[in-house]
Coordinates of N, CA and C in Angstrom, one line a residue:
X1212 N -26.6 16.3 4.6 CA -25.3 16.6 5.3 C -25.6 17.6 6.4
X1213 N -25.3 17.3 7.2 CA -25.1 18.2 8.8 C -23.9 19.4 8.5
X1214 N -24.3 20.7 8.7 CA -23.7 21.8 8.6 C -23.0 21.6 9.8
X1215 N -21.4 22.8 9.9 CA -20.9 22.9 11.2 C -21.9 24.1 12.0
X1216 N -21.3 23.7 13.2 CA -21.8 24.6 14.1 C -21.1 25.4 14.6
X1217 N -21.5 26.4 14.1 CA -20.4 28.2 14.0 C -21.6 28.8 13.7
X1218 N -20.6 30.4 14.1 CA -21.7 31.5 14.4 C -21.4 32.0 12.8
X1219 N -22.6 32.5 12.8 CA -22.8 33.1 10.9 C -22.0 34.5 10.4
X1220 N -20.6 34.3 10.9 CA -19.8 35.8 10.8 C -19.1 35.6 9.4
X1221 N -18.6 37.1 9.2 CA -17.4 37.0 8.2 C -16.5 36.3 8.7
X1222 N -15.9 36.2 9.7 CA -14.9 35.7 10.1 C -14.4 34.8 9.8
X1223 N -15.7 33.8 10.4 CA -15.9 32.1 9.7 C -16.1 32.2 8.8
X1224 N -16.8 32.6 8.1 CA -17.1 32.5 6.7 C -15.3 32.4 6.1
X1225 N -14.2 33.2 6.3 CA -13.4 33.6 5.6 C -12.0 32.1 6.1
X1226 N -12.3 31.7 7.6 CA -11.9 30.7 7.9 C -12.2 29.5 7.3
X1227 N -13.6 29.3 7.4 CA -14.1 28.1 6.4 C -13.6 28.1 5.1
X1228 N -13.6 29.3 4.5 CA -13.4 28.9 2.5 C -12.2 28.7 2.8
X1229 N -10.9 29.2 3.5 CA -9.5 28.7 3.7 C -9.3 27.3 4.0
X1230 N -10.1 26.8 4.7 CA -10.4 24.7 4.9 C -10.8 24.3 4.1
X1231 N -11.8 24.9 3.3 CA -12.3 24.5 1.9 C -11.2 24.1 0.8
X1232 N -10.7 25.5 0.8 CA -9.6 25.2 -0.2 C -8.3 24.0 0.4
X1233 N -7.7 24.4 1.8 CA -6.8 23.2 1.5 C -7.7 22.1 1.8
X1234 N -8.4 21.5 2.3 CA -9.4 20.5 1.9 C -9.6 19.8 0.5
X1235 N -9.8 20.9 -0.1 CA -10.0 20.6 -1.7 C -8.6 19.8 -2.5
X1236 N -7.6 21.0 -1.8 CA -6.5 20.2 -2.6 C -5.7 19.3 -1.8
X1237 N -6.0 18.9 -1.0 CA -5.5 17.5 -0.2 C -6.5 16.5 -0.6
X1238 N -7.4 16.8 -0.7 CA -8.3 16.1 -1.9 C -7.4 15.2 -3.1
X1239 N -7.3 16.2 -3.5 CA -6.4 16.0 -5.3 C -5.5 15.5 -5.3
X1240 N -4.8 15.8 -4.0 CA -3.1 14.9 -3.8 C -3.5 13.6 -3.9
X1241 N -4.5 13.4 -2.8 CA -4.4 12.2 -2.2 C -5.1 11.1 -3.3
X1242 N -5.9 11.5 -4.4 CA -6.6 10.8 -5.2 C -5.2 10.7 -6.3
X1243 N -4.6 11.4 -6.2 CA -3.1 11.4 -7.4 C -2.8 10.1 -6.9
X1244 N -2.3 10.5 -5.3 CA -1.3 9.4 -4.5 C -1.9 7.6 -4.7
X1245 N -3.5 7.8 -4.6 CA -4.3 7.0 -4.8 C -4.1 6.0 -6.2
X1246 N -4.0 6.6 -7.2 CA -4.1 6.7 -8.5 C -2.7 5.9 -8.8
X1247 N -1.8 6.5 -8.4 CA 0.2 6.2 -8.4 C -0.5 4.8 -7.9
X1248 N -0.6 4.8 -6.5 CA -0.4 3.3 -5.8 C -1.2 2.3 -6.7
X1249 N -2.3 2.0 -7.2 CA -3.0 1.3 -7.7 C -2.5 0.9 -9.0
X1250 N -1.7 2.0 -9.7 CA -1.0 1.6 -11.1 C 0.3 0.8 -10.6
X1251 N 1.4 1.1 -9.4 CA 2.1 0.3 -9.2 C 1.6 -1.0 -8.9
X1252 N 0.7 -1.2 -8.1 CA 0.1 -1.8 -7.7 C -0.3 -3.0 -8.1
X1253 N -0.9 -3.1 -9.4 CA -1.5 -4.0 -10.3 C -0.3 -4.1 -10.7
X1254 N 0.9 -3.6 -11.3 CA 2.0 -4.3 -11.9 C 2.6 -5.4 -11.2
X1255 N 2.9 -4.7 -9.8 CA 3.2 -5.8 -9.1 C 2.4 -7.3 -8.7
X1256 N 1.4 -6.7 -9.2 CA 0.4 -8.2 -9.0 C 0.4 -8.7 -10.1
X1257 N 0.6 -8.5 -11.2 CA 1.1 -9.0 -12.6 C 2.4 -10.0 -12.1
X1258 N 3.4 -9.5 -12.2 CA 4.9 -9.8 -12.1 C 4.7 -10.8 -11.0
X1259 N 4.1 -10.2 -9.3 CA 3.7 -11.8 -8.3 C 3.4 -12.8 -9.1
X1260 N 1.9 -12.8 -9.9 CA 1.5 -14.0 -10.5 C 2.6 -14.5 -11.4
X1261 N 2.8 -14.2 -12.1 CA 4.0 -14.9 -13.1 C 4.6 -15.3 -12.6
X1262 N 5.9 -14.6 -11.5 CA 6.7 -15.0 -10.6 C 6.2 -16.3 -9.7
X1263 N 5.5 -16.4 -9.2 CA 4.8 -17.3 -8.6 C 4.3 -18.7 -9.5
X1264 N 3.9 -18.3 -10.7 CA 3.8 -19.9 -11.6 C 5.4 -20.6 -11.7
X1265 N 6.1 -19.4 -12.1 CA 7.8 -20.1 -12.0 C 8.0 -20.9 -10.8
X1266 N 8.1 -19.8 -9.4 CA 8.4 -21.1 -8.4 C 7.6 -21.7 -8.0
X1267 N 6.2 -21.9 -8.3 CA 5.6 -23.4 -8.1 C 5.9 -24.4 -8.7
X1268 N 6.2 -24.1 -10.3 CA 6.3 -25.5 -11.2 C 7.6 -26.1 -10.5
X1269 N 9.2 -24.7 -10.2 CA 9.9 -25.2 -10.0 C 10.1 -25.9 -8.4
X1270 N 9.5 -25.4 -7.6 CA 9.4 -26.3 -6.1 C 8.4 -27.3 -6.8
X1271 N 7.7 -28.0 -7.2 CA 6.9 -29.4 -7.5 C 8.1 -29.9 -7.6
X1272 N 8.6 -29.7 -8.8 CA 9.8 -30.6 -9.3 C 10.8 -30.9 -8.6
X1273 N 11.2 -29.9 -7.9 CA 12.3 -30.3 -6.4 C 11.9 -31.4 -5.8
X1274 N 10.0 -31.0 -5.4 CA 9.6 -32.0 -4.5 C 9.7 -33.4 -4.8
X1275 N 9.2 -33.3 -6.1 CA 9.0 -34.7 -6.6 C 10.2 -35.8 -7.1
X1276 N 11.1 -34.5 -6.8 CA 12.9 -35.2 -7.4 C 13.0 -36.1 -5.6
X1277 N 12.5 -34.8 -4.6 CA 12.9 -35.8 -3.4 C 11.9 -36.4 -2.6
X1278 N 11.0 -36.3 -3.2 CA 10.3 -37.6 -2.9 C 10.8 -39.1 -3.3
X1279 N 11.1 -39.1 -4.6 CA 11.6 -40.5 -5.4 C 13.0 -40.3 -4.4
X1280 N 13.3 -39.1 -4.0 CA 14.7 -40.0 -3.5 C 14.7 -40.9 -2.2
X1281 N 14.0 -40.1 -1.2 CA 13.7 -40.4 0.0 C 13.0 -42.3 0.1
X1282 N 12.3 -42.7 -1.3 CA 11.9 -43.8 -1.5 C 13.0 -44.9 -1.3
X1283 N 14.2 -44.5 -2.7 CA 15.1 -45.5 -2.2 C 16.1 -45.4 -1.2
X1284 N 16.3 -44.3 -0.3 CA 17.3 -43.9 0.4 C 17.2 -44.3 1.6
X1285 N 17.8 -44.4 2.5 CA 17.5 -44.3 4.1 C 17.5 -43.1 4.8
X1286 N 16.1 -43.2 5.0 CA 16.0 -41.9 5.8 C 17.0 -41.2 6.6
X1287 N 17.5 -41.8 7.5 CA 19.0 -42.0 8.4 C 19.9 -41.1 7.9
X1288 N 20.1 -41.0 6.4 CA 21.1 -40.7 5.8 C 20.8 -38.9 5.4
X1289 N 19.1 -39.2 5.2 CA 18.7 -37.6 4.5 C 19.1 -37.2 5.9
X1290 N 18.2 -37.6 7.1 CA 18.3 -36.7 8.2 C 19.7 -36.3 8.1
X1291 N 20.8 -37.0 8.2 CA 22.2 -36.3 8.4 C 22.8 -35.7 7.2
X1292 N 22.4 -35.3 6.6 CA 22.5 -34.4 5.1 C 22.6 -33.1 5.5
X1293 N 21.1 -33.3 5.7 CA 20.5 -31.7 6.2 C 20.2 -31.2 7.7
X1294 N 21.5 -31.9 8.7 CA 21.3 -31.4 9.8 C 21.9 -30.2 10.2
X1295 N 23.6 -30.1 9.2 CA 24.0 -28.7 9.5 C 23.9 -28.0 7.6
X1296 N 24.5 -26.8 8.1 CA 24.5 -26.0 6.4 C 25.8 -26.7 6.2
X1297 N 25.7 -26.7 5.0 CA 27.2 -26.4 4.6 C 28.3 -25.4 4.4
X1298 N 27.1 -24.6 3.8 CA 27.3 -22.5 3.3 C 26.7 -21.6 4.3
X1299 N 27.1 -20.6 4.7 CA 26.6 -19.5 5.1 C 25.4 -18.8 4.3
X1300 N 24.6 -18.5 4.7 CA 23.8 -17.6 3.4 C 23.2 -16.3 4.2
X1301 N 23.2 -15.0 4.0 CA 23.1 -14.0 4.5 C 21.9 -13.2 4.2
X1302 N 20.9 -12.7 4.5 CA 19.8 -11.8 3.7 C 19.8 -10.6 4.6
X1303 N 20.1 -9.4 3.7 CA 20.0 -8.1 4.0 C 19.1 -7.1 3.9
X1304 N 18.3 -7.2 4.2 CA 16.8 -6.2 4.2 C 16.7 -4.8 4.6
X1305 N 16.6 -4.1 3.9 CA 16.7 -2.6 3.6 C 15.2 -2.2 2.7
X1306 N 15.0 -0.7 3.5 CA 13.9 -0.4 3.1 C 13.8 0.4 1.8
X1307 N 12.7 0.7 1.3 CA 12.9 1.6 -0.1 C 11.1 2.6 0.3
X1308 N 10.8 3.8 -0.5 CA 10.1 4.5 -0.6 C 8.8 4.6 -1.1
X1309 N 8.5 4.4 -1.7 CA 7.3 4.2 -2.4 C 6.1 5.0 -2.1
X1310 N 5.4 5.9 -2.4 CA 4.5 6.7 -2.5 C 4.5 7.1 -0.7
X1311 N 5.4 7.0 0.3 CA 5.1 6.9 1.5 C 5.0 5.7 1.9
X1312 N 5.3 4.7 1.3 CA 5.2 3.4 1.2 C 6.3 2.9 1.7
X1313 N 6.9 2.2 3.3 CA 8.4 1.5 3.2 C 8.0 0.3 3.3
X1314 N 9.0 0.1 1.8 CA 9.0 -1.4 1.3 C 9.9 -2.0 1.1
X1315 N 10.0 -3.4 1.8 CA 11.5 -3.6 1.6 C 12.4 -4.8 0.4
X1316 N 13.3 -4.0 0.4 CA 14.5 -4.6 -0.6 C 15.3 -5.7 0.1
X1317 N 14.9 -7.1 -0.4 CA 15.8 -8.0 0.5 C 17.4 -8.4 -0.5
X1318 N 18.2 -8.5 0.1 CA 19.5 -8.8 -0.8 C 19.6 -10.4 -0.2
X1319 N 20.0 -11.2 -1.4 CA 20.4 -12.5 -1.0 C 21.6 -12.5 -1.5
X1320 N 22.7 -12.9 -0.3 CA 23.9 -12.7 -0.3 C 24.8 -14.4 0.0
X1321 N 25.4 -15.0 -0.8 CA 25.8 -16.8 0.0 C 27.1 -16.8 -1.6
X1322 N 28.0 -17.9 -0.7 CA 29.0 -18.3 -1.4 C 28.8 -18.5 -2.8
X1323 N 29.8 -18.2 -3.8 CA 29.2 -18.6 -5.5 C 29.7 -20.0 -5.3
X1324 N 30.1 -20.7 -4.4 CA 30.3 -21.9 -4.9 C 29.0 -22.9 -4.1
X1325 N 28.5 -22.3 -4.0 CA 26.8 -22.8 -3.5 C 26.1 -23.3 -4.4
X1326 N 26.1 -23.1 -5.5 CA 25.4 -23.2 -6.8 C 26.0 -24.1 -7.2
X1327 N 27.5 -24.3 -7.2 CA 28.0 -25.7 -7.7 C 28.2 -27.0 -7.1
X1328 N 28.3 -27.0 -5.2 CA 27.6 -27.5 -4.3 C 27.3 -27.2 -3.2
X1329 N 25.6 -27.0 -3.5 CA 25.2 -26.8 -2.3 C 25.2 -27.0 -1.0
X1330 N 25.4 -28.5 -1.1 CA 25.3 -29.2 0.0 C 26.6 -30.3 -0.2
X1331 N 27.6 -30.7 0.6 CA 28.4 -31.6 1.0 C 28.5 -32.8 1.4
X1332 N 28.4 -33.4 0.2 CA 28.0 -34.6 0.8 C 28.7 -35.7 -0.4
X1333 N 28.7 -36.9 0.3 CA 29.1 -37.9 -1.4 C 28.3 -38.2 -1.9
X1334 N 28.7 -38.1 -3.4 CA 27.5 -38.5 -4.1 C 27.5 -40.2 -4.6
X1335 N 28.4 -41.3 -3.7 CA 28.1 -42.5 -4.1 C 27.4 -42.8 -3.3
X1336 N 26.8 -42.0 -2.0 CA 26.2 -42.1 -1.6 C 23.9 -42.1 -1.4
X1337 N 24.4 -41.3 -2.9 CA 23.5 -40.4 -2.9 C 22.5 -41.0 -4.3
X1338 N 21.3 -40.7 -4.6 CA 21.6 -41.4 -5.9 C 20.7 -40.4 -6.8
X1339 N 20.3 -39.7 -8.2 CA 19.8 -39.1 -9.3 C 19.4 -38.1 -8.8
X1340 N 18.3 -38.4 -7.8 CA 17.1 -37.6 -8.0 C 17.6 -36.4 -6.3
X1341 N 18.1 -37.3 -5.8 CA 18.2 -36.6 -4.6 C 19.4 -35.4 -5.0
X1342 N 20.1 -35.5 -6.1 CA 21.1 -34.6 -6.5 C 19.9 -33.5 -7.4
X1343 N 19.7 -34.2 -8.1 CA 18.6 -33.1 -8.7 C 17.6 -32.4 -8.3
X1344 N 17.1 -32.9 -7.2 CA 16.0 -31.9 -6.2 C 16.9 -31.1 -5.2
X1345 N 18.2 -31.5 -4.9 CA 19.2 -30.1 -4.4 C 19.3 -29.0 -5.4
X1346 N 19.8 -29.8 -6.4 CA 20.2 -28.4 -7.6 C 19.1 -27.6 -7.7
X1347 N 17.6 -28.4 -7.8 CA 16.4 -27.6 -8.0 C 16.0 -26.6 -7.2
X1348 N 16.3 -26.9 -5.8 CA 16.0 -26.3 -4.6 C 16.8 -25.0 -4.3
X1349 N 18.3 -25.3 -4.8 CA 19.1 -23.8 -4.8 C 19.0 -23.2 -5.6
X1350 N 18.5 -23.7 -7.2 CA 18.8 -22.5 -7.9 C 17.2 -21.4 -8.1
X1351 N 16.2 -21.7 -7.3 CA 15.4 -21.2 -7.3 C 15.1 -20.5 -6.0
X1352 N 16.4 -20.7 -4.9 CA 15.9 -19.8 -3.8 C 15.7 -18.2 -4.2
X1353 N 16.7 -18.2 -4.8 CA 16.9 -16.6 -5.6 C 15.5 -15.6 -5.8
X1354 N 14.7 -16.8 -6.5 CA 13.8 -16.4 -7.2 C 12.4 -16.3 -6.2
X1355 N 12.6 -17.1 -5.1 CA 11.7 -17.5 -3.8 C 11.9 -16.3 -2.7
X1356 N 13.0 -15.3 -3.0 CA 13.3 -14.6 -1.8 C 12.5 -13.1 -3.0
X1357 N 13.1 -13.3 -4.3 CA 11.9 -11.9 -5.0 C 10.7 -12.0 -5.1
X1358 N 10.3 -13.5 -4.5 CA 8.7 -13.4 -4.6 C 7.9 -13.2 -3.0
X1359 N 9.2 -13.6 -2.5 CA 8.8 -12.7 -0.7 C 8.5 -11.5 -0.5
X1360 N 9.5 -11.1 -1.4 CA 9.6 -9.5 -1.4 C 8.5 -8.9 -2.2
X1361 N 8.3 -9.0 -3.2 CA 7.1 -8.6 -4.1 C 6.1 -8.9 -3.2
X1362 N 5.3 -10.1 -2.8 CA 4.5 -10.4 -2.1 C 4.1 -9.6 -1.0
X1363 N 5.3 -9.3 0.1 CA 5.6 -7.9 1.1 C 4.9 -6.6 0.7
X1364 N 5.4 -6.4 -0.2 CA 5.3 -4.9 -0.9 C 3.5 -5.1 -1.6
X1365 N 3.1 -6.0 -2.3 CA 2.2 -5.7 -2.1 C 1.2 -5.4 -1.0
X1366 N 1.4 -6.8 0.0 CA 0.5 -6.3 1.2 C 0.6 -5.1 1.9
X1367 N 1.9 -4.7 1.8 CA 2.2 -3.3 2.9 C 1.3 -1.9 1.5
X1368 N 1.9 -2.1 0.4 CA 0.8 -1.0 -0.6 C -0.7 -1.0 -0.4
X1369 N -1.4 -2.6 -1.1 CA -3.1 -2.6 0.0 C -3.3 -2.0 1.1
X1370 N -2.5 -2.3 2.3 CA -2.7 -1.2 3.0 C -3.2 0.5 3.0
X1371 N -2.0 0.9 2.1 CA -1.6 1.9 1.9 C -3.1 2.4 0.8
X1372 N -3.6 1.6 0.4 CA -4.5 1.9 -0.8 C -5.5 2.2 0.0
X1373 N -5.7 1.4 1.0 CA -6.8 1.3 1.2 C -7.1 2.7 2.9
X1374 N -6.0 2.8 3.4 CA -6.0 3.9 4.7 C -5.9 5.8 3.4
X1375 N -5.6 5.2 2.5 CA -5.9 6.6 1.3 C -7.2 6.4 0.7
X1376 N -7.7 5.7 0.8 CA -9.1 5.4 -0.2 C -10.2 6.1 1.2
X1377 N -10.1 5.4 2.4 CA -10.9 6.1 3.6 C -10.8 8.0 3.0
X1378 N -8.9 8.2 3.7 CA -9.1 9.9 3.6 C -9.4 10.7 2.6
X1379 N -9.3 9.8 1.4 CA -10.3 10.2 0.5 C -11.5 10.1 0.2
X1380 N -12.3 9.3 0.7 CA -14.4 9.5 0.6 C -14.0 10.1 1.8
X1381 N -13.3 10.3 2.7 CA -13.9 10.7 4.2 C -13.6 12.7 3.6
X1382 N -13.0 13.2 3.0 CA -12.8 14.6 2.3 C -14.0 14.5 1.6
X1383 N -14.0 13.9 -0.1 CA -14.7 13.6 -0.5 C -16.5 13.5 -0.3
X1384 N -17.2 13.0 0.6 CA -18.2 12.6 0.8 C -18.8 13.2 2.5
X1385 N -17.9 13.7 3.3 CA -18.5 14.2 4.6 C -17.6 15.7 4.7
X1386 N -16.3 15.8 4.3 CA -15.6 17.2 4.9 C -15.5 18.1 4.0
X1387 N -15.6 18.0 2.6 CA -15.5 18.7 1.5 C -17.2 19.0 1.6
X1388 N -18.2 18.2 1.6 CA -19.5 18.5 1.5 C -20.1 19.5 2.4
X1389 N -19.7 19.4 3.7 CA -20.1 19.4 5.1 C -19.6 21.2 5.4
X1390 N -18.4 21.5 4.7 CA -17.8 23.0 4.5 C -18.3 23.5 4.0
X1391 N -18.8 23.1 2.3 CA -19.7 23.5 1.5 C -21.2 24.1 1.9
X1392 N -22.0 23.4 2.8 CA -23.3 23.3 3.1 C -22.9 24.3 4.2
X1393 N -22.0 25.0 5.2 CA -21.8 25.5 6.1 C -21.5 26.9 5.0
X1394 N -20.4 26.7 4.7 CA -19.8 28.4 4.0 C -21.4 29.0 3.2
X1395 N -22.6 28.0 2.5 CA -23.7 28.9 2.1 C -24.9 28.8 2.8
X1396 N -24.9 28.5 4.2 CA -25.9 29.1 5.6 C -25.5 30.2 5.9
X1397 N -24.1 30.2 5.8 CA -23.2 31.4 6.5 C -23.4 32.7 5.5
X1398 N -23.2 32.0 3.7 CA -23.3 33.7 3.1 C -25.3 33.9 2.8
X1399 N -26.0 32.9 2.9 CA -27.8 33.3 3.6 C -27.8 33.8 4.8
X1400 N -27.2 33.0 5.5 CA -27.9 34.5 6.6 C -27.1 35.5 6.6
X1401 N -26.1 35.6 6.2 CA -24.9 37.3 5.9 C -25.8 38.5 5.4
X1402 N -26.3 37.4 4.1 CA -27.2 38.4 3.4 C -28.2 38.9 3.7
X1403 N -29.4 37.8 4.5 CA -30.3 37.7 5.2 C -30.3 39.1 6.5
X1404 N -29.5 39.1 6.7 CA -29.2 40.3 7.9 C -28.5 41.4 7.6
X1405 N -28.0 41.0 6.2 CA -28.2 42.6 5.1 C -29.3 43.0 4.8
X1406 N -29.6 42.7 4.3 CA -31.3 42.8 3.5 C -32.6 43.3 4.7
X1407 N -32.5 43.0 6.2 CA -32.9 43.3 7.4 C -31.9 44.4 7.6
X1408 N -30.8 44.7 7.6 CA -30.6 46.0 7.6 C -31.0 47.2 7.1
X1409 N -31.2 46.7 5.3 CA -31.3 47.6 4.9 C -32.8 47.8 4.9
X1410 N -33.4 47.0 4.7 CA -35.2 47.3 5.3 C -35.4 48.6 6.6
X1411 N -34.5 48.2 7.6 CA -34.3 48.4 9.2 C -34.2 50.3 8.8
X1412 N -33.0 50.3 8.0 CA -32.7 51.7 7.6 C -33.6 52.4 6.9
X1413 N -34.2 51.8 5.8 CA -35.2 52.5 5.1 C -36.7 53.1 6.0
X1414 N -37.3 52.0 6.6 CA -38.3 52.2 7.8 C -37.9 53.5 8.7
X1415 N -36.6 53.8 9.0 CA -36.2 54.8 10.0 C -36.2 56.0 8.8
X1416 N -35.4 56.1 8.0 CA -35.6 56.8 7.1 C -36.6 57.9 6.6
X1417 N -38.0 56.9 6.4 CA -39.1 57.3 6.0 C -40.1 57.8 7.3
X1418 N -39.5 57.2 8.3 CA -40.0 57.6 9.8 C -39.8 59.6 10.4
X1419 N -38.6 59.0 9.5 CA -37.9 60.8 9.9 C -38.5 61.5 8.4
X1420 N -38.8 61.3 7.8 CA -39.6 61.8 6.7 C -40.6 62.3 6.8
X1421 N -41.6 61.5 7.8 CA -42.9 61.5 8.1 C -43.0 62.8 9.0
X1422 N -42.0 62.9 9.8 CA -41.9 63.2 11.1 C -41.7 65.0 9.9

């Protein structure tokens, strides 16, 4: 490790152990902070995965409800289904805190009569599956907008793990070391040009002794 380059005073000497020490304990935070994020962290990647087997099984099954529909239907007819909404649906995104972490809170906000028809349309028109891959499809947006969200929050946290994992080896492994290897050149030669003092004195000493 490469010492700094400073002159070998008390001065520095007394400056440096002051960097040392807040060095040291920005050190400690940041492996705390480190420590926090990676325990939230993994939970949330627990709860994604899980979350995420839910709405896959449940989007298959939408799909596969409207695939069989689209078979016997006229296409003609899906397109004008789903050209306008029926419902308004609103999502409100707001942020939250997290270790220094802003992560956001999405609110899904839409009519309660959405749930009981989504979509407006006749149903002698319509036939089994194409009603059952609607119902599928709304009652799991819910669940598709907390897996956005989770999903979010993880990526924005990795980040966050990983720009704290740098400032910590970079304290850790070059600035905590690099202080250390400097504050004892600085108390060797302190001493070093004590010890030449007091030689320096003694020689004169015995000079005038002689004398």
């Amino acid at each position: 490790m490469v010492r700094l380059n400073v002159n070998p005073t008390r001065m520095e000497l007394t400056r440096l152990k002051k960097q040392l020490t807040t060095a040291t304990r920005g050190h400690k935070l940041l492996k705390d902070k480190q420590d926090e994020l990676m325990r939230q962290f993994i939970l949330l990647i627990r709860k994604n995965n899980e979350l995420r087997q839910v709405v896959e099984k449940e989007m298959t099954a939408a799909m596969s409800d409207f695939v069989l529909a689209k078979a016997s239907l006229p296409e003609a007819f899906i397109d004008e289904l789903f050209v306008l909404p029926s419902e308004n649906v609103e999502l409100a995104v707001i942020e939250k805190n997290i270790m220094s972490v802003k992560v956001p809170i999405m609110n899904f906000e839409y009519d309660e009569q959405l749930g009981e028809a989504p979509v407006d349309y006749g149903y002698l028109n319509s036939n089994a599956e194409l009603d059952r891959s609607i119902d599928r499809f709304t009652s799991f947006l819910p669940k598709l907008l907390e897996l956005t969200e989770i999903e979010k929050t993880c990526q924005l946290m990795a980040g966050e793990i990983e720009k704290t994992r740098r400032r910590v080896n970079a304290l850790e492994y070059m600035t905590i070391p690099q202080l250390e290897e400097t504050i004892y050149y600085i108390k060797m030669k302190l001493e070093e040009n004590e010890r030449a003092e007091v030689t320096r004195l003694i020689k004169v000493k015995n000079m005038g002794n002689a004398d």
